CSV table of C-alpha atoms in Angstrom, one decimal:
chain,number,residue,atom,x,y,z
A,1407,UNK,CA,-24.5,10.7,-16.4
A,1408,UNK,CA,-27.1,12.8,-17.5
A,1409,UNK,CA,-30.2,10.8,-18.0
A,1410,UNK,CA,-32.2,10.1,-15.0
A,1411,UNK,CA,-32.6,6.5,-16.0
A,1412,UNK,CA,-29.3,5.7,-16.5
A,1413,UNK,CA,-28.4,7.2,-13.1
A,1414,UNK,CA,-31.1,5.0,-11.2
A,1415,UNK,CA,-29.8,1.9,-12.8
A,1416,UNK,CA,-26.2,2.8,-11.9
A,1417,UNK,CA,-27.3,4.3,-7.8
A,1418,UNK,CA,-29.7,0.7,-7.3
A,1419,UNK,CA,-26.5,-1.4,-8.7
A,1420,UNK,CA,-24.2,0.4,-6.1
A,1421,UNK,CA,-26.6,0.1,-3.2
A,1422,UNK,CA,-27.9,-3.1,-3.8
A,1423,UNK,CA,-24.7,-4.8,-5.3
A,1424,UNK,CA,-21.4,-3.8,-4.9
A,1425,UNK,CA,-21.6,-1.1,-2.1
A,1426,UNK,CA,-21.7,-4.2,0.6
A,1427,UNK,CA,-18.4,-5.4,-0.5
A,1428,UNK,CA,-17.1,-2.6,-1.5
A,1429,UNK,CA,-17.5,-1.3,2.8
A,1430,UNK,CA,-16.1,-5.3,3.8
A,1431,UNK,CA,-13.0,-5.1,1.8
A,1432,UNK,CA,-12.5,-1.4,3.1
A,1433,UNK,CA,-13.0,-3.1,6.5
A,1434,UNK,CA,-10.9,-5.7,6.0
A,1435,UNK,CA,-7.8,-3.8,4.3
A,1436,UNK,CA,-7.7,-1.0,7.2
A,1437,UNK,CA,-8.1,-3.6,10.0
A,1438,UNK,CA,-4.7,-5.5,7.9
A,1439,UNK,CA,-3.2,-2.0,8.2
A,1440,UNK,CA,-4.0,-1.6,12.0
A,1441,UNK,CA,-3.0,-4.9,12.6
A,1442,UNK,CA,0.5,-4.6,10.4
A,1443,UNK,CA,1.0,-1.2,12.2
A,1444,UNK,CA,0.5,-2.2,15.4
A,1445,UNK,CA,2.7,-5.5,15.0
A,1446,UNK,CA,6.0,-3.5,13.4
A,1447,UNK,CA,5.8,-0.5,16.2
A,1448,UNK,CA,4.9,-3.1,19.0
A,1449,UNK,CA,7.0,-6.0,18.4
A,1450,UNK,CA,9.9,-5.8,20.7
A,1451,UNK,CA,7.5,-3.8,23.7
A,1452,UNK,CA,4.7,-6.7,23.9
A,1453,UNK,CA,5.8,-10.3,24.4
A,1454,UNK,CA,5.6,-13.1,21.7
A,1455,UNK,CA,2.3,-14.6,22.1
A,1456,UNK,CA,0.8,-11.1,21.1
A,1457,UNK,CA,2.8,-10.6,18.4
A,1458,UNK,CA,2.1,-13.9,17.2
A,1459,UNK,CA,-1.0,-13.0,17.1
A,1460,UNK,CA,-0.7,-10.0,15.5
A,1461,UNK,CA,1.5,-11.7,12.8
A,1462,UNK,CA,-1.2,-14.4,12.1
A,1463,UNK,CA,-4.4,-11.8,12.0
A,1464,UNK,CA,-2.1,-9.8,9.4
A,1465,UNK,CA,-0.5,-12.3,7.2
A,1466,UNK,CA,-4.2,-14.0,7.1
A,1467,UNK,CA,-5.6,-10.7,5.8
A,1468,UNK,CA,-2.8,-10.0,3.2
A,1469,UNK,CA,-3.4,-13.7,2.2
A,1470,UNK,CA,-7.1,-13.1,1.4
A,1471,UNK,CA,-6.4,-10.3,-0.7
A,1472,UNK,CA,-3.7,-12.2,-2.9
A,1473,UNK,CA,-6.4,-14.4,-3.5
A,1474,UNK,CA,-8.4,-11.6,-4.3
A,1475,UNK,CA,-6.2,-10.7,-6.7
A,1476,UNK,CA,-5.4,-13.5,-8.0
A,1477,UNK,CA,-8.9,-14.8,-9.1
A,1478,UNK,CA,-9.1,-11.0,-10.3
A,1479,UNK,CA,-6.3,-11.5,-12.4
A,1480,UNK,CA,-7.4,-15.0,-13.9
A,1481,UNK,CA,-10.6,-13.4,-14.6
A,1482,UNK,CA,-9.3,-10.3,-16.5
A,1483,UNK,CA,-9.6,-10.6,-20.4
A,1484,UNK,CA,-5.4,-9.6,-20.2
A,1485,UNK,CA,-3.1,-9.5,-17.6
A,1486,UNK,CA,-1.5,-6.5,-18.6
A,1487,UNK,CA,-4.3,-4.2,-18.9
A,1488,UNK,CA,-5.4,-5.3,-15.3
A,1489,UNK,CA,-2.0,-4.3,-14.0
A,1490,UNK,CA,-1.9,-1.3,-16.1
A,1491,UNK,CA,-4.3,-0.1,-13.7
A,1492,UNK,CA,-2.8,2.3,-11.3
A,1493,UNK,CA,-4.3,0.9,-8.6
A,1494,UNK,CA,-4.1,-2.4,-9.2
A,1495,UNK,CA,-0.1,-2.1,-9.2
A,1496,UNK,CA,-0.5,-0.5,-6.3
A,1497,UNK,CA,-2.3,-3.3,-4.6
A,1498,UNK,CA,0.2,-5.8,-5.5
A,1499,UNK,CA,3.2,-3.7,-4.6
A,1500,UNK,CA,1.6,-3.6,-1.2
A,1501,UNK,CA,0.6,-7.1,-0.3
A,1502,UNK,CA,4.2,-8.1,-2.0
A,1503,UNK,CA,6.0,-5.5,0.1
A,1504,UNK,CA,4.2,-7.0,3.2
A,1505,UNK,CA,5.3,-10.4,2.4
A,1506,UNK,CA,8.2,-9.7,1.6
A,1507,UNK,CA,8.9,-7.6,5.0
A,1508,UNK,CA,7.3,-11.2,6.8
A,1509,UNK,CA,10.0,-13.4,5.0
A,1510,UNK,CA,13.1,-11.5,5.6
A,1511,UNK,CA,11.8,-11.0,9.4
A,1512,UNK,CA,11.5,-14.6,9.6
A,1513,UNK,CA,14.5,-15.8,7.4
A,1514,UNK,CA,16.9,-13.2,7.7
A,1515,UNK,CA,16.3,-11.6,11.1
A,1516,UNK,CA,14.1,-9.1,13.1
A,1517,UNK,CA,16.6,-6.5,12.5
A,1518,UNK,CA,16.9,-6.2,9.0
A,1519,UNK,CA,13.0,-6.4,8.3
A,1520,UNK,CA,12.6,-3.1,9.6
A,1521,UNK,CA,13.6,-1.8,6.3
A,1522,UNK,CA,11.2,-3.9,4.9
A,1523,UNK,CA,8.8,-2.8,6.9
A,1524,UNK,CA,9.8,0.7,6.2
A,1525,UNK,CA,8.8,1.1,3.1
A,1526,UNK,CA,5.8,-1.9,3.1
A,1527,UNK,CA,4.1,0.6,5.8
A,1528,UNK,CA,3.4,3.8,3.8
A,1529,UNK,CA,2.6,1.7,0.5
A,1530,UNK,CA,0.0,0.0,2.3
A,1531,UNK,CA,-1.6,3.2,3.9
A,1532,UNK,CA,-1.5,4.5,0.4
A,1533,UNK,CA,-3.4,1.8,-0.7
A,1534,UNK,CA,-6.3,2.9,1.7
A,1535,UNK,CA,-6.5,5.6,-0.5
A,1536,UNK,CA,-8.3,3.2,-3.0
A,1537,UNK,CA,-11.2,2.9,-1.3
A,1538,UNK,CA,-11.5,6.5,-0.5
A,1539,UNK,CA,-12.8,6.7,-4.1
A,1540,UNK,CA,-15.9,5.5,-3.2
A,1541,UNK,CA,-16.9,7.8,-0.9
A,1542,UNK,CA,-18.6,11.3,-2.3
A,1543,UNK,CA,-16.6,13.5,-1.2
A,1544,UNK,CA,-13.5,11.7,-0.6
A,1545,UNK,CA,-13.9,10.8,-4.0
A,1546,UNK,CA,-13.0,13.5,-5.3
A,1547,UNK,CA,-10.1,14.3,-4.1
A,1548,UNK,CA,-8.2,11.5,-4.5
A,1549,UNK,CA,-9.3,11.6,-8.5
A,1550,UNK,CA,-7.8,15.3,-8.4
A,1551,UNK,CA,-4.6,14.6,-6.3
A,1552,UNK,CA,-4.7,11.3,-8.8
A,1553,UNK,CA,-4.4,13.7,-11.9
A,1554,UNK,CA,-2.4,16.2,-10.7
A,1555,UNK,CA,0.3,13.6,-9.6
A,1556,UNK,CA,0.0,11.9,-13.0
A,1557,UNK,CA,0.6,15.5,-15.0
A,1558,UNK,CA,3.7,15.5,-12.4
A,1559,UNK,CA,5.2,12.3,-12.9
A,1560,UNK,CA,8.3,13.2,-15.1
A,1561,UNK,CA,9.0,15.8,-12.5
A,1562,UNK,CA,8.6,12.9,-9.3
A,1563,UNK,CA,10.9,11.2,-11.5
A,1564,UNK,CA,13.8,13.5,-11.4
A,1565,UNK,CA,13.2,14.5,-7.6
A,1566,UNK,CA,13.2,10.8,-6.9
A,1567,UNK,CA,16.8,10.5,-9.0
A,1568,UNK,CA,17.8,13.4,-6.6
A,1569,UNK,CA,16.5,12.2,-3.2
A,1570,UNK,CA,18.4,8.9,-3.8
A,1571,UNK,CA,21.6,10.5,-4.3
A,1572,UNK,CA,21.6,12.8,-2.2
A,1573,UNK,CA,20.5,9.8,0.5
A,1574,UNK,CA,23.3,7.6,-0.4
A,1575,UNK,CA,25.9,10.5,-0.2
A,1576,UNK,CA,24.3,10.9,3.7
A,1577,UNK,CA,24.5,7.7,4.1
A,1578,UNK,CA,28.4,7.5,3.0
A,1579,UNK,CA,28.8,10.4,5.7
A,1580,UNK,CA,27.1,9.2,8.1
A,1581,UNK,CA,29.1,5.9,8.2
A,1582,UNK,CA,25.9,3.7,7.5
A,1583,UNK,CA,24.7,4.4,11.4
A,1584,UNK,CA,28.2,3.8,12.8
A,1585,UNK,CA,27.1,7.6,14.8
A,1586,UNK,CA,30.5,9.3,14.1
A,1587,UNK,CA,30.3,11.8,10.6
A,1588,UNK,CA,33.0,12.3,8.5
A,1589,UNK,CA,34.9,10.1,5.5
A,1590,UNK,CA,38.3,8.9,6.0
A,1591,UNK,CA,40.6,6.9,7.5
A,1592,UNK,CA,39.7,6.7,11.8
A,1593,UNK,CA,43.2,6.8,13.9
């Protein structure tokens, strides 16, 4: 903005306003990722009380923000225009992925939500990325490494198409982590 006015208006708004919960919700989502980091790679070294613990303090954070979104949702003039938003996709794929990685642990078994976990791990790290925004200089960079990836994406698309054959034709080879390579019949 170029008027002086206009840019008081919008700095006093920030500071006085939004700023505040702008820094708690940062707060809040990297303390959900410490505490969902430390309960995945700690889980079978501490005993259970901790990682009860550590379960709870998550799954109560990634409940807040579905509420969050949520009453963000019901408040937006159209549903599809708030999820259009890149980041707001984003955010759901993350909290989703998270609950999702809580369930199977729970219903399925331990085991098979590493997976889960897996892939709910870097989504939710990327989602930190968010808040980054707000910050100067930070700021910045994510809108650039924002545009650049979105002039990119047919090109992600096809290297993503690759990557996942290629990983299943490892994964035939590999014997799905039986540890002995080749294809065939074993005698």
């Amino acid at each position: 903005f170029e008027n002086e006015v206009v840019k008081a208006i919008i700095s006093h708004k920030w500071n006085s306003y939004v700023k505040p919960i702008f820094l708690k919700e940062l707060g809040l989502d990297l303390a959900m990722v410490l505490f969902l980091t430390l309960d995945v790679t700690l889980q079978s070294a501490i005993g259970s009380v901790p990682s009860i613990i550590l379960t709870a303090v998550t799954l109560s954070l990634c409940l807040y923000f579905v509420l969050n979104k949520v009453s963000q949702a019901i408040l937006a003039t159209s549903l599809r225009n708030h999820f259009d938003k890149f980041w707001n996709g984003l955010d759901v794929l993350s909290l989703g992925s998270i609950l999702l990685a809580y369930g199977v642990r729970w219903i399925v078994s331990p085991y098979h939500s590493v997976q889960v976990f897996a892939v709910a791990l870097p989504v939710a790290y990327l989602n930190i990325l968010y808040y980054l925004q707000g910050f100067e200089q930070s700021g910045k960079l994510i809108r650039m490494i924002s545009g650049i990836t979105y002039g990119i994406r047919f090109f992600i698309v096809i290297l993503v198409i690759c990557m996942v054959g290629f990983s299943f034709s490892f994964f035939i080879l590999y014997q799905a982590g039986s540890g002995e390579y080749g294809v065939g019949d074993k005698k």
